[in-house]
PDB file of C-alpha atoms and ligand atoms in Angstrom:
ATOM      1  CA  MET A   1       5.050  14.153  -6.679  1.00 68.00           C
ATOM      2  CA  LYS A   2       5.363  12.487 -10.041  1.00 66.00           C
ATOM      3  CA  HIS A   3       1.978  11.583 -11.501  1.00 68.00           C
ATOM      4  CA  THR A   4       2.180   8.814 -14.062  1.00 66.00           C
ATOM      5  CA  ASN A   5      -1.270   9.087 -15.611  1.00 58.00           C
ATOM      6  CA  GLN A   6      -1.641  12.745 -16.290  1.00 53.00           C
ATOM      7  CA  SER A   7      -5.282  12.599 -17.258  1.00 53.00           C
ATOM      8  CA  GLY A   8      -6.427   9.111 -16.467  1.00 57.00           C
ATOM      9  CA  GLY A   9      -8.017   6.326 -18.430  1.00 63.00           C
ATOM     10  CA  GLY A  10      -6.040   3.252 -19.367  1.00 87.00           C
ATOM     11  CA  ALA A  11      -4.132   1.268 -16.813  1.00 93.00           C
ATOM     12  CA  PRO A  12      -2.950   2.598 -13.484  1.00 97.00           C
ATOM     13  CA  CYS A  13       0.784   2.481 -12.857  1.00 97.00           C
ATOM     14  CA  HIS A  14       0.480   2.443  -9.062  1.00 98.00           C
ATOM     15  CA  VAL A  15      -2.343   0.662  -7.277  1.00 98.00           C
ATOM     16  CA  ALA A  16      -2.613   0.790  -3.484  1.00 98.00           C
ATOM     17  CA  ILE A  17      -4.990  -1.481  -1.546  1.00 98.00           C
ATOM     18  CA  ILE A  18      -6.415  -1.189   1.964  1.00 98.00           C
ATOM     19  CA  MET A  19      -6.977  -4.877   2.625  1.00 98.00           C
ATOM     20  CA  ASP A  20      -9.965  -4.689   4.966  1.00 98.00           C
ATOM     21  CA  GLY A  21     -12.632  -7.141   6.084  1.00 98.00           C
ATOM     22  CA  ASN A  22     -10.662 -10.125   7.391  1.00 98.00           C
ATOM     23  CA  GLY A  23     -12.274  -9.949  10.827  1.00 98.00           C
ATOM     24  CA  ARG A  24     -15.825  -9.725   9.506  1.00 98.00           C
ATOM     25  CA  TRP A  25     -15.151 -12.569   7.070  1.00 98.00           C
ATOM     26  CA  ALA A  26     -14.199 -14.826   9.985  1.00 98.00           C
ATOM     27  CA  GLN A  27     -16.902 -13.602  12.356  1.00 98.00           C
ATOM     28  CA  ARG A  28     -19.604 -14.369   9.769  1.00 98.00           C
ATOM     29  CA  ARG A  29     -18.331 -17.939   9.786  1.00 98.00           C
ATOM     30  CA  LEU A  30     -18.112 -18.070  13.580  1.00 98.00           C
ATOM     31  CA  MET A  31     -14.361 -18.439  13.254  1.00 97.00           C
ATOM     32  CA  PRO A  32     -11.661 -16.576  15.188  1.00 97.00           C
ATOM     33  CA  ARG A  33     -10.560 -13.304  13.572  1.00 97.00           C
ATOM     34  CA  ALA A  34      -7.084 -14.768  13.087  1.00 97.00           C
ATOM     35  CA  GLU A  35      -8.569 -17.256  10.619  1.00 98.00           C
ATOM     36  CA  GLY A  36      -9.732 -14.307   8.529  1.00 98.00           C
ATOM     37  CA  HIS A  37      -6.195 -12.939   8.524  1.00 98.00           C
ATOM     38  CA  ARG A  38      -4.821 -16.336   7.526  1.00 98.00           C
ATOM     39  CA  ARG A  39      -7.223 -16.460   4.574  1.00 98.00           C
ATOM     40  CA  GLY A  40      -6.250 -12.895   3.815  1.00 98.00           C
ATOM     41  CA  VAL A  41      -2.707 -13.988   3.117  1.00 97.00           C
ATOM     42  CA  GLN A  42      -4.040 -16.253   0.360  1.00 96.00           C
ATOM     43  CA  SER A  43      -5.770 -13.245  -1.195  1.00 97.00           C
ATOM     44  CA  VAL A  44      -2.472 -11.374  -1.094  1.00 97.00           C
ATOM     45  CA  ARG A  45      -0.851 -14.109  -3.162  1.00 95.00           C
ATOM     46  CA  ARG A  46      -3.764 -14.148  -5.655  1.00 96.00           C
ATOM     47  CA  VAL A  47      -3.845 -10.380  -6.059  1.00 97.00           C
ATOM     48  CA  ILE A  48      -0.045 -10.065  -6.506  1.00 96.00           C
ATOM     49  CA  GLU A  49      -0.275 -12.573  -9.374  1.00 94.00           C
ATOM     50  CA  ALA A  50      -3.325 -10.913 -10.904  1.00 96.00           C
ATOM     51  CA  ALA A  51      -1.757  -7.446 -10.665  1.00 97.00           C
ATOM     52  CA  ALA A  52       1.494  -8.637 -12.241  1.00 95.00           C
ATOM     53  CA  LYS A  53      -0.487 -10.255 -15.073  1.00 94.00           C
ATOM     54  CA  LYS A  54      -2.279  -6.936 -15.663  1.00 96.00           C
ATOM     55  CA  GLY A  55       1.058  -5.157 -15.998  1.00 95.00           C
ATOM     56  CA  ILE A  56       0.740  -3.035 -12.870  1.00 97.00           C
ATOM     57  CA  ARG A  57       4.222  -1.722 -12.086  1.00 97.00           C
ATOM     58  CA  TYR A  58       3.674  -0.723  -8.463  1.00 98.00           C
ATOM     59  CA  LEU A  59       1.364  -2.496  -6.038  1.00 98.00           C
ATOM     60  CA  THR A  60       1.200  -1.243  -2.453  1.00 98.00           C
ATOM     61  CA  LEU A  61      -0.638  -3.193   0.251  1.00 98.00           C
ATOM     62  CA  PHE A  62      -1.675  -1.936   3.679  1.00 98.00           C
ATOM     63  CA  ALA A  63      -0.922  -4.875   5.961  1.00 97.00           C
ATOM     64  CA  PHE A  64      -0.765  -3.320   9.431  1.00 98.00           C
ATOM     65  CA  SER A  65      -1.395   0.271  10.452  1.00 98.00           C
ATOM     66  CA  SER A  66       0.328   2.230  13.193  1.00 97.00           C
ATOM     67  CA  GLU A  67      -3.053   2.172  14.935  1.00 97.00           C
ATOM     68  CA  ASN A  68      -3.556  -1.602  14.690  1.00 98.00           C
ATOM     69  CA  TRP A  69      -1.406  -2.107  17.829  1.00 97.00           C
ATOM     70  CA  LYS A  70      -4.548  -1.054  19.705  1.00 98.00           C
ATOM     71  CA  ARG A  71      -6.163  -4.420  18.889  1.00 98.00           C
ATOM     72  CA  PRO A  72      -6.279  -7.251  21.454  1.00 97.00           C
ATOM     73  CA  ALA A  73      -2.791  -8.656  22.067  1.00 97.00           C
ATOM     74  CA  GLU A  74      -3.910 -12.088  20.850  1.00 96.00           C
ATOM     75  CA  GLU A  75      -4.883 -10.677  17.438  1.00 97.00           C
ATOM     76  CA  VAL A  76      -1.704  -8.589  17.154  1.00 97.00           C
ATOM     77  CA  ASN A  77       0.379 -11.669  17.950  1.00 96.00           C
ATOM     78  CA  ALA A  78      -1.468 -13.747  15.345  1.00 96.00           C
ATOM     79  CA  LEU A  79      -0.860 -11.001  12.758  1.00 97.00           C
ATOM     80  CA  MET A  80       2.857 -10.884  13.618  1.00 96.00           C
ATOM     81  CA  ARG A  81       3.188 -14.643  13.313  1.00 95.00           C
ATOM     82  CA  LEU A  82       1.444 -14.580   9.935  1.00 96.00           C
ATOM     83  CA  PHE A  83       3.642 -11.747   8.738  1.00 95.00           C
ATOM     84  CA  ALA A  84       6.803 -13.594   9.740  1.00 93.00           C
ATOM     85  CA  THR A  85       5.672 -16.847   8.061  1.00 93.00           C
ATOM     86  CA  ALA A  86       4.444 -15.108   4.904  1.00 94.00           C
ATOM     87  CA  LEU A  87       7.704 -13.230   4.472  1.00 92.00           C
ATOM     88  CA  LYS A  88       9.645 -16.493   4.574  1.00 90.00           C
ATOM     89  CA  LYS A  89       7.222 -18.465   2.451  1.00 91.00           C
ATOM     90  CA  GLU A  90       6.330 -15.947  -0.249  1.00 90.00           C
ATOM     91  CA  ALA A  91       9.788 -14.575  -1.048  1.00 91.00           C
ATOM     92  CA  GLN A  92      10.557 -17.492  -3.345  1.00 89.00           C
ATOM     93  CA  ALA A  93       7.256 -17.126  -5.241  1.00 89.00           C
ATOM     94  CA  MET A  94       7.927 -13.408  -5.672  1.00 93.00           C
ATOM     95  CA  LEU A  95      11.360 -14.169  -7.026  1.00 93.00           C
ATOM     96  CA  GLU A  96       9.815 -16.532  -9.567  1.00 91.00           C
ATOM     97  CA  HIS A  97       7.286 -13.898 -10.672  1.00 92.00           C
ATOM     98  CA  GLY A  98       9.899 -11.121 -10.900  1.00 95.00           C
ATOM     99  CA  VAL A  99       8.318  -9.207  -8.040  1.00 97.00           C
ATOM    100  CA  ARG A 100      10.554  -6.954  -5.969  1.00 97.00           C
ATOM    101  CA  LEU A 101       9.430  -6.785  -2.347  1.00 97.00           C
ATOM    102  CA  ARG A 102       9.884  -3.683  -0.264  1.00 97.00           C
ATOM    103  CA  VAL A 103       8.492  -2.966   3.165  1.00 97.00           C
ATOM    104  CA  ALA A 104       7.565   0.532   4.343  1.00 97.00           C
ATOM    105  CA  GLY A 105       6.747   1.604   7.870  1.00 97.00           C
ATOM    106  CA  ASP A 106       8.316   2.017  11.286  1.00 97.00           C
ATOM    107  CA  LEU A 107      10.126  -1.319  11.414  1.00 96.00           C
ATOM    108  CA  SER A 108      11.719  -0.599  14.800  1.00 95.00           C
ATOM    109  CA  ALA A 109       8.582  -1.959  16.502  1.00 95.00           C
ATOM    110  CA  PHE A 110       9.005  -5.446  14.977  1.00 95.00           C
ATOM    111  CA  SER A 111      10.898  -8.373  16.406  1.00 94.00           C
ATOM    112  CA  GLU A 112      14.462  -8.991  15.233  1.00 95.00           C
ATOM    113  CA  GLU A 113      13.198 -12.178  13.519  1.00 93.00           C
ATOM    114  CA  ILE A 114      10.743 -10.217  11.417  1.00 94.00           C
ATOM    115  CA  ARG A 115      13.248  -7.478  10.620  1.00 96.00           C
ATOM    116  CA  GLU A 116      15.765 -10.098   9.499  1.00 95.00           C
ATOM    117  CA  SER A 117      13.118 -11.774   7.263  1.00 94.00           C
ATOM    118  CA  ILE A 118      12.305  -8.382   5.763  1.00 96.00           C
ATOM    119  CA  ARG A 119      15.995  -7.717   5.037  1.00 96.00           C
ATOM    120  CA  GLN A 120      16.417 -11.160   3.444  1.00 95.00           C
ATOM    121  CA  SER A 121      13.263 -11.006   1.312  1.00 95.00           C
ATOM    122  CA  GLU A 122      14.148  -7.520   0.109  1.00 96.00           C
ATOM    123  CA  ALA A 123      17.692  -8.612  -0.692  1.00 96.00           C
ATOM    124  CA  ILE A 124      16.820 -11.744  -2.653  1.00 95.00           C
ATOM    125  CA  THR A 125      14.222  -9.916  -4.778  1.00 96.00           C
ATOM    126  CA  ALA A 126      16.259  -6.717  -5.194  1.00 97.00           C
ATOM    127  CA  HIS A 127      17.006  -7.408  -8.858  1.00 97.00           C
ATOM    128  CA  CYS A 128      13.370  -8.212  -9.815  1.00 97.00           C
ATOM    129  CA  ASP A 129      11.798  -5.638 -12.072  1.00 95.00           C
ATOM    130  CA  ALA A 130       8.393  -6.897 -13.275  1.00 96.00           C
ATOM    131  CA  MET A 131       6.560  -5.236 -10.371  1.00 97.00           C
ATOM    132  CA  VAL A 132       7.448  -3.515  -7.120  1.00 98.00           C
ATOM    133  CA  LEU A 133       5.332  -4.765  -4.238  1.00 98.00           C
ATOM    134  CA  THR A 134       5.424  -2.432  -1.242  1.00 98.00           C
ATOM    135  CA  VAL A 135       3.995  -3.882   1.950  1.00 97.00           C
ATOM    136  CA  CYS A 136       3.071  -1.165   4.443  1.00 98.00           C
ATOM    137  CA  ALA A 137       3.627  -2.530   7.944  1.00 97.00           C
ATOM    138  CA  ASN A 138       3.355  -0.419  11.065  1.00 97.00           C
ATOM    139  CA  TYR A 139       2.701   2.315   8.577  1.00 98.00           C
ATOM    140  CA  GLY A 140       0.681   5.487   8.982  1.00 98.00           C
ATOM    141  CA  GLY A 141       0.306   8.316   6.519  1.00 98.00           C
ATOM    142  CA  ARG A 142       0.893  10.894   9.241  1.00 98.00           C
ATOM    143  CA  TRP A 143       3.935   9.000  10.517  1.00 98.00           C
ATOM    144  CA  ASP A 144       5.328   9.053   6.975  1.00 98.00           C
ATOM    145  CA  ILE A 145       5.005  12.814   6.637  1.00 98.00           C
ATOM    146  CA  VAL A 146       6.545  13.404  10.085  1.00 98.00           C
ATOM    147  CA  GLN A 147       9.494  11.063   9.383  1.00 98.00           C
ATOM    148  CA  ALA A 148      10.026  12.792   6.016  1.00 98.00           C
ATOM    149  CA  PHE A 149      10.449  16.178   7.730  1.00 98.00           C
ATOM    150  CA  ARG A 150      12.707  14.646  10.394  1.00 98.00           C
ATOM    151  CA  ASN A 151      14.844  13.110   7.618  1.00 97.00           C
ATOM    152  CA  ILE A 152      15.096  16.397   5.789  1.00 98.00           C
ATOM    153  CA  LEU A 153      16.460  18.111   8.895  1.00 98.00           C
ATOM    154  CA  LEU A 154      18.720  15.211   9.895  1.00 98.00           C
ATOM    155  CA  ARG A 155      20.276  15.045   6.435  1.00 97.00           C
ATOM    156  CA  ASP A 156      20.785  18.790   6.226  1.00 97.00           C
ATOM    157  CA  PRO A 157      20.320  20.714   9.476  1.00 97.00           C
ATOM    158  CA  SER A 158      20.877  24.016   7.630  1.00 97.00           C
ATOM    159  CA  VAL A 159      17.375  23.643   6.130  1.00 97.00           C
ATOM    160  CA  ALA A 160      16.068  24.929   9.463  1.00 96.00           C
ATOM    161  CA  LEU A 161      17.603  28.321   8.593  1.00 97.00           C
ATOM    162  CA  HIS A 162      16.325  28.186   5.003  1.00 97.00           C
ATOM    163  CA  PRO A 163      12.775  26.843   5.117  1.00 96.00           C
ATOM    164  CA  GLU A 164      12.207  27.951   1.514  1.00 97.00           C
ATOM    165  CA  ARG A 165      14.360  24.949   0.548  1.00 97.00           C
ATOM    166  CA  ILE A 166      11.532  22.675   1.672  1.00 97.00           C
ATOM    167  CA  THR A 167       9.736  21.879  -1.563  1.00 98.00           C
ATOM    168  CA  GLU A 168       7.201  19.232  -2.520  1.00 97.00           C
ATOM    169  CA  GLU A 169       9.989  17.434  -4.392  1.00 96.00           C
ATOM    170  CA  LEU A 170      12.149  17.386  -1.252  1.00 97.00           C
ATOM    171  CA  VAL A 171       9.304  15.984   0.851  1.00 97.00           C
ATOM    172  CA  ASP A 172       8.597  13.374  -1.860  1.00 96.00           C
ATOM    173  CA  ALA A 173      12.224  12.293  -1.835  1.00 96.00           C
ATOM    174  CA  ASN A 174      12.140  11.738   1.941  1.00 97.00           C
ATOM    175  CA  LEU A 175       8.928   9.722   2.209  1.00 97.00           C
ATOM    176  CA  ALA A 176       9.091   6.151   3.430  1.00 96.00           C
ATOM    177  CA  PHE A 177       8.775   4.847  -0.108  1.00 89.00           C
ATOM    178  CA  ASP A 178      10.406   7.359  -2.348  1.00 91.00           C
ATOM    179  CA  TRP A 179      10.746   4.580  -4.954  1.00 95.00           C
ATOM    180  CA  ALA A 180       7.105   4.696  -6.073  1.00 96.00           C
ATOM    181  CA  PRO A 181       5.298   7.329  -8.155  1.00 96.00           C
ATOM    182  CA  ALA A 182       2.025   8.898  -6.955  1.00 97.00           C
ATOM    183  CA  VAL A 183      -0.864   6.485  -6.347  1.00 98.00           C
ATOM    184  CA  ASP A 184      -3.229   6.314  -9.317  1.00 98.00           C
ATOM    185  CA  LEU A 185      -5.854   4.000  -7.891  1.00 98.00           C
ATOM    186  CA  MET A 186      -6.604   3.319  -4.228  1.00 98.00           C
ATOM    187  CA  ILE A 187      -8.875   0.364  -3.524  1.00 98.00           C
ATOM    188  CA  ARG A 188     -10.457  -0.318  -0.137  1.00 98.00           C
ATOM    189  CA  THR A 189     -12.090  -3.702   0.306  1.00 98.00           C
ATOM    190  CA  GLY A 190     -14.696  -4.573   2.905  1.00 98.00           C
ATOM    191  CA  GLY A 191     -17.116  -1.770   2.057  1.00 98.00           C
ATOM    192  CA  GLU A 192     -15.814   1.046   4.271  1.00 98.00           C
ATOM    193  CA  GLN A 193     -15.087   4.345   2.568  1.00 97.00           C
ATOM    194  CA  ARG A 194     -12.243   5.819   4.587  1.00 98.00           C
ATOM    195  CA  ILE A 195      -8.499   6.153   4.316  1.00 98.00           C
ATOM    196  CA  SER A 196      -7.641   5.052   7.894  1.00 98.00           C
ATOM    197  CA  ASN A 197      -4.264   6.873   7.820  1.00 98.00           C
ATOM    198  CA  PHE A 198      -2.968   4.986   4.790  1.00 98.00           C
ATOM    199  CA  ILE A 199      -0.758   6.828   2.314  1.00 98.00           C
ATOM    200  CA  LEU A 200      -1.881  10.415   2.470  1.00 98.00           C
ATOM    201  CA  TRP A 201       0.675  12.484   0.601  1.00 97.00           C
ATOM    202  CA  GLN A 202       1.209  10.043  -2.271  1.00 97.00           C
ATOM    203  CA  ALA A 203      -2.537   9.470  -2.714  1.00 97.00           C
ATOM    204  CA  ALA A 204      -3.450  13.157  -2.965  1.00 97.00           C
ATOM    205  CA  TYR A 205      -4.873  12.614  -6.477  1.00 97.00           C
ATOM    206  CA  ALA A 206      -5.681   8.908  -6.339  1.00 98.00           C
ATOM    207  CA  GLU A 207      -8.993   7.671  -7.679  1.00 98.00           C
ATOM    208  CA  LEU A 208     -10.787   5.897  -4.826  1.00 98.00           C
ATOM    209  CA  PHE A 209     -12.606   2.589  -5.341  1.00 98.00           C
ATOM    210  CA  ALA A 210     -14.551   1.024  -2.486  1.00 98.00           C
ATOM    211  CA  SER A 211     -15.170  -2.661  -3.077  1.00 98.00           C
ATOM    212  CA  PRO A 212     -17.865  -4.351  -0.960  1.00 98.00           C
ATOM    213  CA  THR A 213     -15.903  -7.638  -1.151  1.00 98.00           C
ATOM    214  CA  LEU A 214     -14.238  -8.681   2.115  1.00 98.00           C
ATOM    215  CA  TRP A 215     -10.493  -9.102   1.634  1.00 98.00           C
ATOM    216  CA  PRO A 216     -10.382 -12.925   2.016  1.00 98.00           C
ATOM    217  CA  ASP A 217     -12.860 -13.173  -0.894  1.00 98.00           C
ATOM    218  CA  PHE A 218     -11.081 -10.589  -3.044  1.00 98.00           C
ATOM    219  CA  GLY A 219      -9.608 -11.975  -6.259  1.00 98.00           C
ATOM    220  CA  GLN A 220      -8.779 -11.378  -9.906  1.00 97.00           C
ATOM    221  CA  ALA A 221     -12.384 -10.539 -10.888  1.00 98.00           C
ATOM    222  CA  ASP A 222     -12.620  -7.878  -8.133  1.00 98.00           C
ATOM    223  CA  LEU A 223      -9.311  -6.363  -9.182  1.00 98.00           C
ATOM    224  CA  GLU A 224     -10.476  -6.302 -12.801  1.00 98.00           C
ATOM    225  CA  GLU A 225     -13.682  -4.563 -11.756  1.00 98.00           C
ATOM    226  CA  ALA A 226     -11.639  -1.823 -10.062  1.00 98.00           C
ATOM    227  CA  LEU A 227      -9.311  -1.493 -13.043  1.00 98.00           C
ATOM    228  CA  ASN A 228     -12.253  -1.247 -15.472  1.00 98.00           C
ATOM    229  CA  TRP A 229     -13.839   1.426 -13.282  1.00 98.00           C
ATOM    230  CA  TYR A 230     -10.525   3.301 -13.185  1.00 97.00           C
ATOM    231  CA  ALA A 231     -10.185   3.151 -16.987  1.00 96.00           C
ATOM    232  CA  GLY A 232     -13.424   5.119 -17.251  1.00 96.00           C
ATOM    233  CA  ARG A 233     -12.366   7.936 -14.930  1.00 96.00           C
ATOM    234  CA  GLN A 234     -11.358  11.347 -16.141  1.00 95.00           C
ATOM    235  CA  ARG A 235      -8.488  12.643 -13.996  1.00 95.00           C
ATOM    236  CA  ARG A 236      -8.460  16.413 -13.927  1.00 94.00           C
ATOM    237  CA  PHE A 237      -5.715  17.382 -11.472  1.00 94.00           C
ATOM    238  CA  GLY A 238      -7.475  20.670 -10.837  1.00 95.00           C
ATOM    239  CA  MET A 239      -8.274  21.456 -14.456  1.00 94.00           C
ATOM    240  CA  THR A 240     -11.710  21.507 -16.071  1.00 96.00           C
ATOM    241  CA  GLY A 241     -13.031  18.503 -17.948  1.00 96.00           C
ATOM    242  CA  GLU A 242     -12.862  20.534 -21.198  1.00 96.00           C
ATOM    243  CA  GLN A 243      -9.208  21.342 -20.643  1.00 95.00           C
ATOM    244  CA  VAL A 244      -8.437  17.702 -20.080  1.00 95.00           C
ATOM    245  CA  GLN A 245     -10.293  16.788 -23.268  1.00 94.00           C
ATOM    246  CA  ALA A 246      -8.419  19.448 -25.189  1.00 94.00           C
ATOM    247  CA  LEU A 247      -5.192  17.828 -24.015  1.00 91.00           C
ATOM    248  CA  GLY A 248      -6.421  14.836 -25.928  1.00 77.00           C
ATOM    249  CA  HIS A 249      -6.349  12.241 -23.193  1.00 55.00           C
ATOM    250  CA  GLY A 250      -9.807  12.667 -21.665  1.00 47.00           C
ATOM    251  CA  GLU A 251     -12.976  10.713 -22.282  1.00 47.00           C
TER     252      GLU A 251
HETATM  253  C1  LIG B   1      -7.931  -5.923   7.829  1.00 89.10           C
HETATM  254  O1  LIG B   1      -9.031  -6.629   8.267  1.00 89.10           O
HETATM  255  C2  LIG B   1      -6.629  -6.489   8.335  1.00 89.10           C
HETATM  256  C3  LIG B   1      -5.923  -5.625   9.268  1.00 89.10           C
HETATM  257  C4  LIG B   1      -6.335  -4.470   9.718  1.00 89.10           C
HETATM  258  C5  LIG B   1      -4.668  -6.120   9.766  1.00 89.10           C
HETATM  259  P1  LIG B   1      -9.756  -6.285   9.640  1.00 89.10           P
HETATM  260  O2  LIG B   1      -9.155  -7.157  10.699  1.00 89.10           O
HETATM  261  O3  LIG B   1      -9.716  -4.831   9.927  1.00 89.10           O
HETATM  262  O4  LIG B   1     -11.224  -6.759   9.316  1.00 89.10           O
HETATM  263  P2  LIG B   1     -12.554  -6.085   9.820  1.00 89.10           P
HETATM  264  O5  LIG B   1     -12.564  -4.671   9.318  1.00 89.10           O
HETATM  265  O6  LIG B   1     -12.558  -6.172  11.309  1.00 89.10           O
HETATM  266  O7  LIG B   1     -13.612  -6.925   9.184  1.00 89.10           O
HETATM  267  C1  LIG B   2      -6.954  -0.271   7.916  1.00 89.10           C
HETATM  268  O1  LIG B   2      -7.981  -1.068   8.343  1.00 89.10           O
HETATM  269  C2  LIG B   2      -5.626  -0.940   8.170  1.00 89.10           C
HETATM  270  C3  LIG B   2      -5.329  -2.078   7.311  1.00 89.10           C
HETATM  271  C4  LIG B   2      -6.049  -2.595   6.381  1.00 89.10           C
HETATM  272  C5  LIG B   2      -4.029  -2.680   7.566  1.00 89.10           C
HETATM  273  P1  LIG B   2      -8.629  -0.917   9.800  1.00 89.10           P
HETATM  274  O2  LIG B   2      -9.627  -1.985   9.892  1.00 89.10           O
HETATM  275  O3  LIG B   2      -7.573  -0.884  10.827  1.00 89.10           O
HETATM  276  O4  LIG B   2      -9.319   0.522   9.699  1.00 89.10           O
HETATM  277  P2  LIG B   2     -10.445   1.153  10.626  1.00 89.10           P
HETATM  278  O5  LIG B   2      -9.972   1.049  12.034  1.00 89.10           O
HETATM  279  O6  LIG B   2     -11.700   0.379  10.415  1.00 89.10           O
HETATM  280  O7  LIG B   2     -10.603   2.559  10.142  1.00 89.10           O
HETATM  281 MG1  LIG B   3     -11.019  -3.308   9.466  1.00 89.10          MG
END
């Protein structure tokens, strides 16, 4: 997997965010959980703008996990409606900001209406190159690795007879979003410190930042806090701190 920041510091090229805490935000206000999700969409808009301003080239957002189908049907339906509306409403704003939208996940589970909105939003922003926004929907890190191996075999069944041809590069190239480099910084909002089956392979060397802020309250200042924290990290990729310093990029 291509790492963009070989030894850290500076600005991350690829930021991935687990947008968590919508439900708690609403419950604290005695509102239905769906209201938290609705407010969460406003944070998405704010954070896309803030990230683009900061020059982040790849922003990846965890919108709905393969496990989130386990939630009450009413909540799942509310999330689907929000997703469909946001896709239609936000595509134009993304176009104006030069943001290319891509969606990663098992899209076969979504309604035809949602799949059509995804196709349209991806198509109208296909030429945008300021930032690539990947929305992970019905996405799971384990699903991604399994579908990568299935793809490898489907594309070239002879690999089964030559397993030595399976390399990290080949797996990379078959992941659900082969367009993005490795994750530099993974942020989880809402205070939990777990990955919850988000991008596993691509985040193998990501720096992890847990923000206590609930996603509907998350904004530019919170993003800046995470970026400042990241700038102070020394990324070692298995080496010693001294080796990294000798390379001339360390702290
Ligand atoms: C994240 O917020 C949004 C999704 C998982 C879709 P949650 O709904 O998980 O919020 P909490 O964790 O219950 O507060
Ligand atoms: C992860 O949050 C999924 C998304 C943010 C879309 P969850 O709220 O589903 O994670 P768990 O269940 O608390 O681990
Ligand atoms: Mg949660």
